[in-house]
Coordinates of C-alpha atoms (C1' of nucleotides) in Angstrom, one line a residue:
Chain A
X13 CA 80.1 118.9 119.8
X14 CA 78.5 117.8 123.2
X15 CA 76.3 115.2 123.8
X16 CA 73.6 117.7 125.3
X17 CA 73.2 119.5 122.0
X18 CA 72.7 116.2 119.7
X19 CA 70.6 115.4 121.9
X20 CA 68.0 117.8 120.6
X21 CA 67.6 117.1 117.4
X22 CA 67.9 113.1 117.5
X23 CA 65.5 112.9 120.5
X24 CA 65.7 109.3 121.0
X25 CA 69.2 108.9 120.2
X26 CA 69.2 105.3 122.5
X27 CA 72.7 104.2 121.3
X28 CA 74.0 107.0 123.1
X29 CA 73.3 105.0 125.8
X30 CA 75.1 102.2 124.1
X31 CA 78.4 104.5 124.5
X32 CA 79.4 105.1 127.4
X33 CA 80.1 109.5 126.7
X34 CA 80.3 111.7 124.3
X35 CA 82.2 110.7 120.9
X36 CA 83.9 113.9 119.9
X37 CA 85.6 116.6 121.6
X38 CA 83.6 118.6 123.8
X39 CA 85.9 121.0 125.0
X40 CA 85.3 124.0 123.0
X41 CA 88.3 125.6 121.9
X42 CA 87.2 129.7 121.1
X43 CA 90.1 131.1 118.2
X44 CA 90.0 134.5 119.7
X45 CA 90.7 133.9 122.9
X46 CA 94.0 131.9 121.6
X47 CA 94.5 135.0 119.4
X48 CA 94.7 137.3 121.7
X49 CA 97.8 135.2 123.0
X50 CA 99.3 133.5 120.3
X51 CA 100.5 134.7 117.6
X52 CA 98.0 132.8 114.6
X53 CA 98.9 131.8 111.2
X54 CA 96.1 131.0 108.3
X55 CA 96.4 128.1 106.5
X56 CA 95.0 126.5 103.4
X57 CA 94.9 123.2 101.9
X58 CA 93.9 121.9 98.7
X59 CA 91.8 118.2 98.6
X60 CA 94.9 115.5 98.9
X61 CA 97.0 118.0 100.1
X62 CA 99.0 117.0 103.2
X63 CA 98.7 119.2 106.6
X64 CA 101.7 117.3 107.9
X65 CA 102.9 113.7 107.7
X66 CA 104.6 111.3 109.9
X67 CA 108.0 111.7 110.9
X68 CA 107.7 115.5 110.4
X69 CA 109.0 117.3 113.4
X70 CA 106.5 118.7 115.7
X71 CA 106.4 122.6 116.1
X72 CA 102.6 123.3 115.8
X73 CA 99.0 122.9 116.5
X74 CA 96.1 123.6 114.2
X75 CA 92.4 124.6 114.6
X76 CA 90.5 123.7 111.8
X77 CA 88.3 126.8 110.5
X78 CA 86.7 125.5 107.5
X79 CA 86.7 122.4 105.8
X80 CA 87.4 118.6 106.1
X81 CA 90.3 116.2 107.1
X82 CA 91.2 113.1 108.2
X83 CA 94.2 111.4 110.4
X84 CA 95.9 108.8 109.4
X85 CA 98.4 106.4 111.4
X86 CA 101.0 104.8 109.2
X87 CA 103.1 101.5 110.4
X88 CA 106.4 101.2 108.4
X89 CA 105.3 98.1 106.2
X90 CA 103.0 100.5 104.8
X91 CA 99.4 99.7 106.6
X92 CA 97.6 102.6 107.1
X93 CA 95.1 103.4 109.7
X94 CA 92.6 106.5 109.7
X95 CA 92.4 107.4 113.3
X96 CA 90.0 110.1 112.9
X97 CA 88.3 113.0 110.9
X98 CA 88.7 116.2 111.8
X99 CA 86.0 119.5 110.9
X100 CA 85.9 122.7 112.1
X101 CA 86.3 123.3 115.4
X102 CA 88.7 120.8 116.0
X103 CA 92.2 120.3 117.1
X104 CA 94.1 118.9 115.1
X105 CA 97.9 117.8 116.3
X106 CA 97.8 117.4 120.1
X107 CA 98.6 113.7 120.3
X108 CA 102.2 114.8 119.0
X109 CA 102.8 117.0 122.2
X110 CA 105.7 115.3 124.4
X111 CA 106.9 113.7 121.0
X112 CA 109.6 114.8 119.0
X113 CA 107.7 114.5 115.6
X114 CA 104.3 113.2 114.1
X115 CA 103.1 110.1 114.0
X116 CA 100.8 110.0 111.9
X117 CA 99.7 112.1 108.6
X118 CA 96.8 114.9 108.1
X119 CA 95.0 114.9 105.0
X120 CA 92.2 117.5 103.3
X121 CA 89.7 115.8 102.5
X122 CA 88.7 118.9 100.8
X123 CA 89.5 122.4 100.4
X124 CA 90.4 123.0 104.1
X125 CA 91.7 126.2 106.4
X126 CA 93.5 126.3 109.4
X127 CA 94.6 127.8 112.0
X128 CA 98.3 127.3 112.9
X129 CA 99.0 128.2 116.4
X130 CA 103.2 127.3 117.2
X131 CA 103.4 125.4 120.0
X132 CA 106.7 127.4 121.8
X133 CA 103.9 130.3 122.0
X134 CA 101.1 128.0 123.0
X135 CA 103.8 126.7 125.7
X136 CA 104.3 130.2 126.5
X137 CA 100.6 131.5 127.0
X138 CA 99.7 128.7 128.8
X139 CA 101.9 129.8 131.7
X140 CA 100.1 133.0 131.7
X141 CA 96.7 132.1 131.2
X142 CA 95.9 129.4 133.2
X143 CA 92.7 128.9 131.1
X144 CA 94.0 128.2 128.2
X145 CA 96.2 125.4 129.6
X146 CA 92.8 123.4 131.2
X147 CA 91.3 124.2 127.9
X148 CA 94.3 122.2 126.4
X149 CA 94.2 119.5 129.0
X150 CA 89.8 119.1 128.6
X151 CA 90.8 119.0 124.8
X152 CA 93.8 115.8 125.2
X153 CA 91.5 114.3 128.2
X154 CA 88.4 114.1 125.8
X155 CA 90.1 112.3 123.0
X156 CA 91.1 109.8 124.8
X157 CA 87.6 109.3 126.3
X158 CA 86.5 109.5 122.9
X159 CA 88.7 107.0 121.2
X160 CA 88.1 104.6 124.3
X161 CA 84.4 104.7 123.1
X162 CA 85.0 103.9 119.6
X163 CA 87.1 101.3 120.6
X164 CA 84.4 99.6 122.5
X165 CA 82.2 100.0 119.3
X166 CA 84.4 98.7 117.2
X167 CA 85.2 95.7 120.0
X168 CA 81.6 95.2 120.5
X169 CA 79.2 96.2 117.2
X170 CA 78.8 94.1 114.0
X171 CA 79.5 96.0 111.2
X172 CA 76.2 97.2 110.4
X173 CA 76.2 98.9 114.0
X174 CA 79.6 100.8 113.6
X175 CA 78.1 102.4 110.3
X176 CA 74.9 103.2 112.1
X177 CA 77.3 104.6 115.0
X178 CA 79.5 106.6 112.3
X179 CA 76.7 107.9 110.8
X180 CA 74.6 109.4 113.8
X181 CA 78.0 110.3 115.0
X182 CA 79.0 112.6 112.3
X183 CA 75.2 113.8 112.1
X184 CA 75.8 115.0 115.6
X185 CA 79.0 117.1 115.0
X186 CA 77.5 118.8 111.6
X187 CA 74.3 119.9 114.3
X188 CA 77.1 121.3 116.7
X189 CA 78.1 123.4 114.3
X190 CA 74.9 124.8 112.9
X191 CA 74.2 122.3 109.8
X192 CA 71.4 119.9 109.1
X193 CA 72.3 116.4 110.9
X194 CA 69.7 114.8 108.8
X195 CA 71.3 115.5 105.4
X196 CA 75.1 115.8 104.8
X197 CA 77.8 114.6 102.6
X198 CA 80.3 111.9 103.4
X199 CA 83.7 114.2 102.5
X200 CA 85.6 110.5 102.5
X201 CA 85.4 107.7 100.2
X202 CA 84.0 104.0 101.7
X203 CA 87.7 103.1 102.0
X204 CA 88.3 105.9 104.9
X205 CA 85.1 104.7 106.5
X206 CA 86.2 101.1 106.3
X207 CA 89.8 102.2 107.5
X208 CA 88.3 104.3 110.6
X209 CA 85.7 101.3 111.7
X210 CA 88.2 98.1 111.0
X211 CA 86.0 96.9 108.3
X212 CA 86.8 96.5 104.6
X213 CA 85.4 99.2 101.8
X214 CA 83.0 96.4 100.5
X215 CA 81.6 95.9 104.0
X216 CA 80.8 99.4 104.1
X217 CA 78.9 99.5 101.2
X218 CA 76.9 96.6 101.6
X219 CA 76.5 98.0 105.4
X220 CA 75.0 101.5 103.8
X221 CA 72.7 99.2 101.7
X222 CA 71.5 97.1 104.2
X223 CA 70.4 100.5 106.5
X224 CA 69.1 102.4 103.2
X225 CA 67.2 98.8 102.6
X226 CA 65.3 98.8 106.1
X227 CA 64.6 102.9 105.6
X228 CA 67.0 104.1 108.0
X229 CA 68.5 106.4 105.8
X230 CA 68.9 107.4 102.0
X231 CA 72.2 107.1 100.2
X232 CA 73.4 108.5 96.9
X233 CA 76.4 108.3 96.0
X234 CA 78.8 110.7 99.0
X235 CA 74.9 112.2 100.0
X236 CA 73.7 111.1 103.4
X237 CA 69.8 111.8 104.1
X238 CA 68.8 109.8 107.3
X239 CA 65.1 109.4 107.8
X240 CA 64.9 107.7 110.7
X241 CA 67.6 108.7 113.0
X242 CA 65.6 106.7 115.6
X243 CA 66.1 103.6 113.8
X244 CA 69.5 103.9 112.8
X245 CA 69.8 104.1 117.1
X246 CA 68.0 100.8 117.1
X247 CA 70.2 99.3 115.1
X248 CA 72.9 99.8 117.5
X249 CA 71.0 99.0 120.7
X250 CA 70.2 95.8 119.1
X251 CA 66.6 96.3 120.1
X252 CA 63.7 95.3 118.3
X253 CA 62.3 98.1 115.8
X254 CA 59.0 99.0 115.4
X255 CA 58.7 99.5 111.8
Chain B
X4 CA 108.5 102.3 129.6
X5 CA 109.9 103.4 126.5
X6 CA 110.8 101.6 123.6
X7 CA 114.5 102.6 123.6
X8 CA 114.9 99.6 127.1
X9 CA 112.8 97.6 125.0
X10 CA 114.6 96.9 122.0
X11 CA 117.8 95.9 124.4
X12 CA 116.6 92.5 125.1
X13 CA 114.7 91.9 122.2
X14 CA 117.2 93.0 119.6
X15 CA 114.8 92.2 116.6
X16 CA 111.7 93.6 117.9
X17 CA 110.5 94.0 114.1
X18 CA 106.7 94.3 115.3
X19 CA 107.6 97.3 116.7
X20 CA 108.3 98.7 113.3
X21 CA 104.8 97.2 112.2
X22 CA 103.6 99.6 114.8
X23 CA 104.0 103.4 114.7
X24 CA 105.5 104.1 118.3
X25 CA 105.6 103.0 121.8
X26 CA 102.6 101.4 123.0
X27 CA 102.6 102.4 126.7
X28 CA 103.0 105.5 128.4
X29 CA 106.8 106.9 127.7
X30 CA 106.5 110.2 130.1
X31 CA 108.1 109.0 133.4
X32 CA 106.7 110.3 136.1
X33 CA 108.6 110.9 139.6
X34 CA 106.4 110.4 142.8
X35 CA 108.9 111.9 144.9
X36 CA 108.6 115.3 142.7
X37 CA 105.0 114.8 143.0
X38 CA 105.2 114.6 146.7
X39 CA 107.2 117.9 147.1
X40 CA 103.8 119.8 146.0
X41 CA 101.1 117.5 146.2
X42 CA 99.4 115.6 149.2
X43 CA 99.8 111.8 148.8
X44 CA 97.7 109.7 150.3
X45 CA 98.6 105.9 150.0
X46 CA 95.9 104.0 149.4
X47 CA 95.4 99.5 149.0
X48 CA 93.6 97.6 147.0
X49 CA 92.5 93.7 147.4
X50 CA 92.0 91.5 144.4
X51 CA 89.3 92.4 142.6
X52 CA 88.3 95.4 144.6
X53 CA 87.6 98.6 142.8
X54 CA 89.7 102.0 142.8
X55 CA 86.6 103.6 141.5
X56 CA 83.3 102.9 139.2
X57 CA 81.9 104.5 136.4
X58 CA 79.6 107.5 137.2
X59 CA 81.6 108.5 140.8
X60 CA 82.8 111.6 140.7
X61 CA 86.2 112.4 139.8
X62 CA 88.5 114.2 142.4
X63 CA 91.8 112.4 142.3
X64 CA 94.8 110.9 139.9
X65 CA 96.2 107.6 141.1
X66 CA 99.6 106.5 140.2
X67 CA 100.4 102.7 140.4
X68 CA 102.9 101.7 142.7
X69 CA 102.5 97.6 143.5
X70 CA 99.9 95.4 141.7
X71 CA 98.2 94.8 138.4
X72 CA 95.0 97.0 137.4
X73 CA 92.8 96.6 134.5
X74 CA 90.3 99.6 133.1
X75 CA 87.2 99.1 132.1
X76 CA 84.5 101.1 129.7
X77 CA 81.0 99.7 131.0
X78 CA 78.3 100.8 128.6
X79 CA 74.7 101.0 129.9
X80 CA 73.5 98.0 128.5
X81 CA 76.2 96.0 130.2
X82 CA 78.7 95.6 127.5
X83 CA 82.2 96.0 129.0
X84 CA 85.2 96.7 127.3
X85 CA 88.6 96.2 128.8
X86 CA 90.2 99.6 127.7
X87 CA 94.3 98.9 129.6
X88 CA 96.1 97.3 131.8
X89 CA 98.2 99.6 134.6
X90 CA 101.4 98.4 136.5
X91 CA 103.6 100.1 138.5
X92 CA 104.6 103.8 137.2
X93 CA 101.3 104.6 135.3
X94 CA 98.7 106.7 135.6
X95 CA 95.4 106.0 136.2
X96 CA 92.3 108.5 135.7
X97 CA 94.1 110.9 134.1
X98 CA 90.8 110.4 131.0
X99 CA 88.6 112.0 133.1
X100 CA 90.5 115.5 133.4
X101 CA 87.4 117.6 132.8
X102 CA 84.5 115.8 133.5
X103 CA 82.6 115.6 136.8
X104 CA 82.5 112.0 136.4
X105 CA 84.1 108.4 135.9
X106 CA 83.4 106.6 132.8
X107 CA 84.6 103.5 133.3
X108 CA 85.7 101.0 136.1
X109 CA 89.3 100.5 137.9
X110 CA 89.2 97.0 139.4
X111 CA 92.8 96.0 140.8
X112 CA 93.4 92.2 139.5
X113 CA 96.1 91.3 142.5
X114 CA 96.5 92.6 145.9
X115 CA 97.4 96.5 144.7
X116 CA 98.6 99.9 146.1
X117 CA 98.5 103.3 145.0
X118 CA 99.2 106.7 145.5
X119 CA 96.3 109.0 145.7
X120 CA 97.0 112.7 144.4
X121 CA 93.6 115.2 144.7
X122 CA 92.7 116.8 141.9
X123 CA 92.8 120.1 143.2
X124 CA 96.1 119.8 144.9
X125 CA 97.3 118.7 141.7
X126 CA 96.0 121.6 139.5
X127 CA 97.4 124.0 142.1
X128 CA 101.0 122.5 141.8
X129 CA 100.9 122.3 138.4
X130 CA 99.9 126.4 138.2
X131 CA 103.4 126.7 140.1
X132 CA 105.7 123.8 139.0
X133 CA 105.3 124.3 134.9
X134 CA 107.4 120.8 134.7
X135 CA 104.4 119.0 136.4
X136 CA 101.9 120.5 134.0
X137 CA 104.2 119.3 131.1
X138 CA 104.4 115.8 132.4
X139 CA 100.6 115.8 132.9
X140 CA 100.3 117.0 129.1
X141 CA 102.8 114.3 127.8
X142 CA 100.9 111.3 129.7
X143 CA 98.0 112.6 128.4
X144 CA 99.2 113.3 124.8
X145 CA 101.4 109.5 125.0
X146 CA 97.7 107.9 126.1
X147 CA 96.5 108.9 123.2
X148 CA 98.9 107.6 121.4
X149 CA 99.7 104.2 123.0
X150 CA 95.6 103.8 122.1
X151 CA 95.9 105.0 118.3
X152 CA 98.5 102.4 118.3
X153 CA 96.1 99.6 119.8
X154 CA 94.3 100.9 117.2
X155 CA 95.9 100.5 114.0
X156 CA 96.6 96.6 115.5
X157 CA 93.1 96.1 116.2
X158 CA 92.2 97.1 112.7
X159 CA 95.2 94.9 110.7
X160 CA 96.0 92.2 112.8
X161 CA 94.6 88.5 112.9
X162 CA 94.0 87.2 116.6
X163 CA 97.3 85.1 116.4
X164 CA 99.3 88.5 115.7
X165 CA 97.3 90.6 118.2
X166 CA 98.1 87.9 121.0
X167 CA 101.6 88.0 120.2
X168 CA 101.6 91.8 120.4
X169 CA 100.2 91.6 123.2
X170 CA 102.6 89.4 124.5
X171 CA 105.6 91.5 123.4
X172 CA 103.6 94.6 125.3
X173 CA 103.8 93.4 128.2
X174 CA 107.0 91.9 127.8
X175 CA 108.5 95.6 127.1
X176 CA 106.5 96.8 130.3
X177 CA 108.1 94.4 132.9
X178 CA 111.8 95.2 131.3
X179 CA 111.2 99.0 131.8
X180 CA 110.5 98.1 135.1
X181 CA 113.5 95.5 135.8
X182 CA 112.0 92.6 135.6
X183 CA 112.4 89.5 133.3
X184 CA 110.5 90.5 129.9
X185 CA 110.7 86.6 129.0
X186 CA 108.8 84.9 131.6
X187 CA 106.1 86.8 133.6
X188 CA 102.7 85.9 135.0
X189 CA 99.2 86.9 133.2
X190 CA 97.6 89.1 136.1
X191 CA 94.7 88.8 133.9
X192 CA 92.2 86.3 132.7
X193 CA 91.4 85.3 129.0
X194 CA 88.5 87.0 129.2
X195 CA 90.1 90.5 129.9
X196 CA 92.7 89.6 127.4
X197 CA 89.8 89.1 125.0
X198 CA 88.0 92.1 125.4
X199 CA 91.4 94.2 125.6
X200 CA 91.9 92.3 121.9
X201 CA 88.6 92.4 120.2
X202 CA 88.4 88.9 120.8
X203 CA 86.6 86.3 122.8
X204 CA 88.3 84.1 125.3
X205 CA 88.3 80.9 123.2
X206 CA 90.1 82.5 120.4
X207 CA 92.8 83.8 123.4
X208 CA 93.1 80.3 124.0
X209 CA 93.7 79.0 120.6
X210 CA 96.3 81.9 119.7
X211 CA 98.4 81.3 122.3
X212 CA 98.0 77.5 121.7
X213 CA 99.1 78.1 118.4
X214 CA 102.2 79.8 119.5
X215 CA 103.5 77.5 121.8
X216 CA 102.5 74.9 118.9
X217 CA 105.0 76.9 117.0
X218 CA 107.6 77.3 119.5
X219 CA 107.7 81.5 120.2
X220 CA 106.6 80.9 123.8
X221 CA 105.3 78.3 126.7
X222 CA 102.0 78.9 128.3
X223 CA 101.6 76.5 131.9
X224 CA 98.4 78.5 133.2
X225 CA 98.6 82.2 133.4
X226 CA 102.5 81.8 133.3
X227 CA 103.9 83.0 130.4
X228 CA 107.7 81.8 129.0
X229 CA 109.1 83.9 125.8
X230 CA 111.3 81.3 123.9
X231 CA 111.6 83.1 120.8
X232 CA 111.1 86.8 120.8
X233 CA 111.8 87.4 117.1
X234 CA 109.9 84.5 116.1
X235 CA 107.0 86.1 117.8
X236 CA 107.2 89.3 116.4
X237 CA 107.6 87.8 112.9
X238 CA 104.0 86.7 113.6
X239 CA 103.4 90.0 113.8
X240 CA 104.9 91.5 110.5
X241 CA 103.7 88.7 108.5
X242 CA 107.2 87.8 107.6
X243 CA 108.0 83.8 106.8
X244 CA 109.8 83.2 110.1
X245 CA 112.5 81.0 110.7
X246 CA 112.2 77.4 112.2
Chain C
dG4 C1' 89.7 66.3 151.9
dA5 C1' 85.3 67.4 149.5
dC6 C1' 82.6 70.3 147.1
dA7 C1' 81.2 74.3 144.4
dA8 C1' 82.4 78.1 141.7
dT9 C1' 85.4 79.9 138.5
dA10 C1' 88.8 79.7 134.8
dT11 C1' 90.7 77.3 131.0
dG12 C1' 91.1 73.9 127.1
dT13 C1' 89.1 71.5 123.0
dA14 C1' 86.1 70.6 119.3
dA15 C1' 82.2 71.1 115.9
dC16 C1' 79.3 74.1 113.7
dG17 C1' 77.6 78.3 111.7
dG18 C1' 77.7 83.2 110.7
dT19 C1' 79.9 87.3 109.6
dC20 C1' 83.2 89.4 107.3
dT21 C1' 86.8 89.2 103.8
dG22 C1' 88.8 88.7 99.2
dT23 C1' 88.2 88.4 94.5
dA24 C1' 86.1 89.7 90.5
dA25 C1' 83.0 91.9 87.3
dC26 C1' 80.4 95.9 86.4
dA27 C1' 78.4 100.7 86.6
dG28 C1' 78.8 105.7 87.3
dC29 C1' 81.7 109.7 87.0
dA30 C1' 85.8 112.8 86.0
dG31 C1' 89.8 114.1 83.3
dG32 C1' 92.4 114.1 79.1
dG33 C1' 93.5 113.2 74.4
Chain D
dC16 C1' 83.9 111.0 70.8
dC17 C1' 86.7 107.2 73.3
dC18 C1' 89.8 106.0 76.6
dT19 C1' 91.6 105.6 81.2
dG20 C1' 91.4 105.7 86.1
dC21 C1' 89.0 106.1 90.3
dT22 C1' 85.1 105.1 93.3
dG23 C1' 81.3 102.7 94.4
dT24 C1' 78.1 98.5 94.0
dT25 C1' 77.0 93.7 93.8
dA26 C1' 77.7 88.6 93.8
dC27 C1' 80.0 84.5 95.2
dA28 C1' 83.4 81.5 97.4
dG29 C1' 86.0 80.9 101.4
dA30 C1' 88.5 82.0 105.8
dC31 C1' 88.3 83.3 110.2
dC32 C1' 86.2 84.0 114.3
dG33 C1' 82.1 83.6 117.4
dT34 C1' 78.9 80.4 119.4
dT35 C1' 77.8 76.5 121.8
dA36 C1' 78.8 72.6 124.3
dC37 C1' 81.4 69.8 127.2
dA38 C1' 85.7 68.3 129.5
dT39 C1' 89.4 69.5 132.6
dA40 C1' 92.1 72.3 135.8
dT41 C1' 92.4 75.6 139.6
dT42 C1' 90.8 78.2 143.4
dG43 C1' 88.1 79.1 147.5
dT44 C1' 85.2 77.5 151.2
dC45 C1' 83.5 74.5 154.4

DNA sequence: GACAATATGTAACGGTCTGTAACAGCAGGG
DNA sequence: CCCTGCTGTTACAGACCGTTACATATTGTC
């Protein structure tokens, strides 16, 4: 996704402005130019099934081609954290370069393919195609910029706002990649959400009430319609709606 | 710093386990190996002076040598977030490999120098020296994790167990680098530890009273005295400590 | 040394979010 | 069909943190 392309659709997207860059990864990653490198192996996953979980050892990176996952960090005393969702498109794996093994588990949120590209062979056409290293870099360099800006959400926005900010953030990513950003389905329950914003599965769902209430957006059950993507940018500039 | 030196001096470091992995940035990096391919140009900084601002254009990595940094997300309507602190041995500006400009602030907090390393100069060694390109990936890839760390505390922890994390982070930082991990000086105000924290300054203020009420640590200003280490990271792991 | 500006400490109050609980909708299995 | 389990919704009580206000300490400047 990049900024410029979400943009088009959600004209006035003002919270934009609220965050400082874009939220996802805008380095685009294109599989066949890693193909012609790497040697790639297909991957599929069944909803619940596990990509890889902490404290596996690290020997791989994976592209996700179709479907839906999330990342979760997990402390020892058993607290769980989802760090992020992943959809095609995406890299999925690169923190764990440098480290010895995962820190944190991959889960399908639905049926899901990937790409699994070893990492000795990504090593290996990196110092051949120069490319394909910066690509790597833009890729690393871009989540952190983008996990900087949720933080200062989540440090900053009530939790109304960081729904509203979740919302127009996934709507962005599902336009990047071709599909209506007005009407989508949440592939994770209210707890993930909760998890991924610091808020409780409760807050969520009184938070998705509240927006639905002031006709922001429509909500049943998983399905997402927003109808006013303008004022569900309000909401996180704090401004004053016109009704 | 890794967490290997850290666990020396504070043998019971159970927080740690509360937390996934090391919270800084583990991938040493040499400024003498740097120096063998790259121009340096030294470069100081005055209290509260800026290294650079959000929106100027990136061109150059700095690496801390002397003083105390802190980084700063500024969003547009003024909201700022403290995103890290950077002491001697990090890296700083490595988030905005990719794009043509800053996102956020580097204001030095104490009389400060660094080494400046171009851009350029650095992509061109890193095309020749493979190891340099590999540190540059692991800083990169650790960032990411260190944050997804900050994370996970951000989401789970009251503000009493946040500040003592914090505490213990910093603590860990000055023993990698030889000094006294039990008493040290805040570089920073309460303010900056707030926004770092998700908190406000008052609350700052009340956690740390409340653990010096308890008797993990003395606070006389911005100096800092660890008296109980384990205590402290009981705090943290919700265990019933021991008077 | 005196003053202003900034940073920090303390307290009372109120709001937001949390935790608990009860209930509804939906899926799978007997 | 009922039963069970899971997810989502709603209501209510309560804890925690933010807000505000003011007092105190420190720093910088004259």
């Amino acid at each position: 996704m990049n900024s410029a392309a979400a943009a088009s659709i959600f004209p006035r997207m003002t919270w934009r402005k609220a965050l400082p860059a874009a939220n996802s990864v805008p380095a685009p990653v294109d599989i066949e130019e890693i193909r012609a490198h790497v040697p790639v192996v297909q991957r599929k996953l069944a909803a619940g099934q596990y990509l890889y979980r902490a404290g596996q050892s690290f020997n791989a990176l994976y592209l996700v081609n179709v479907g839906f996952l999330k990342t979760c960090l997990v402390a020892e005393d058993g607290r769980e954290q989802v760090t992020g969702f992943r959809m095609r498109g995406d890299l999925v794996g690169i923190e764990s370069i440098g480290a010895a093994t995962h820190d944190c588990d991959v889960v399908a949120l639905e049926t899901s393919g990937v790409w699994e590209l070893p990492y000795p062979a990504i090593l290996r056409a990196c110092a051949h195609v120069p490319e394909l290293q910066q690509r790597l870099t833009w890729a690393l360099a871009a989540e952190i910029r983008s996990d900087r800006c949720w933080k200062l959400a989540l440090g900053s926005f009530s939790a109304e706002q960081r729904v509203a900010a979740f919302l127009l953030d996934l709507a962005s990513r599902h336009e990047a990649l071709g599909f209506s950003p007005r009407h989508f389905v949440l592939r994770m329950g209210r707890a993930d959400i909760g998890s991924f914003l610091a808020l409780k599965h409760e807050t969520v769902t009184r938070a998705l009430t509240r927006l639905a209430a002031q006709g922001c957006i429509e909500v049943q059950w998983r399905e997402i319609r927003i109808l006013d993507a303008a004022a569900l940018g309000a909401v996180i500039c704090c401004e004053d709606r016109a009704a």
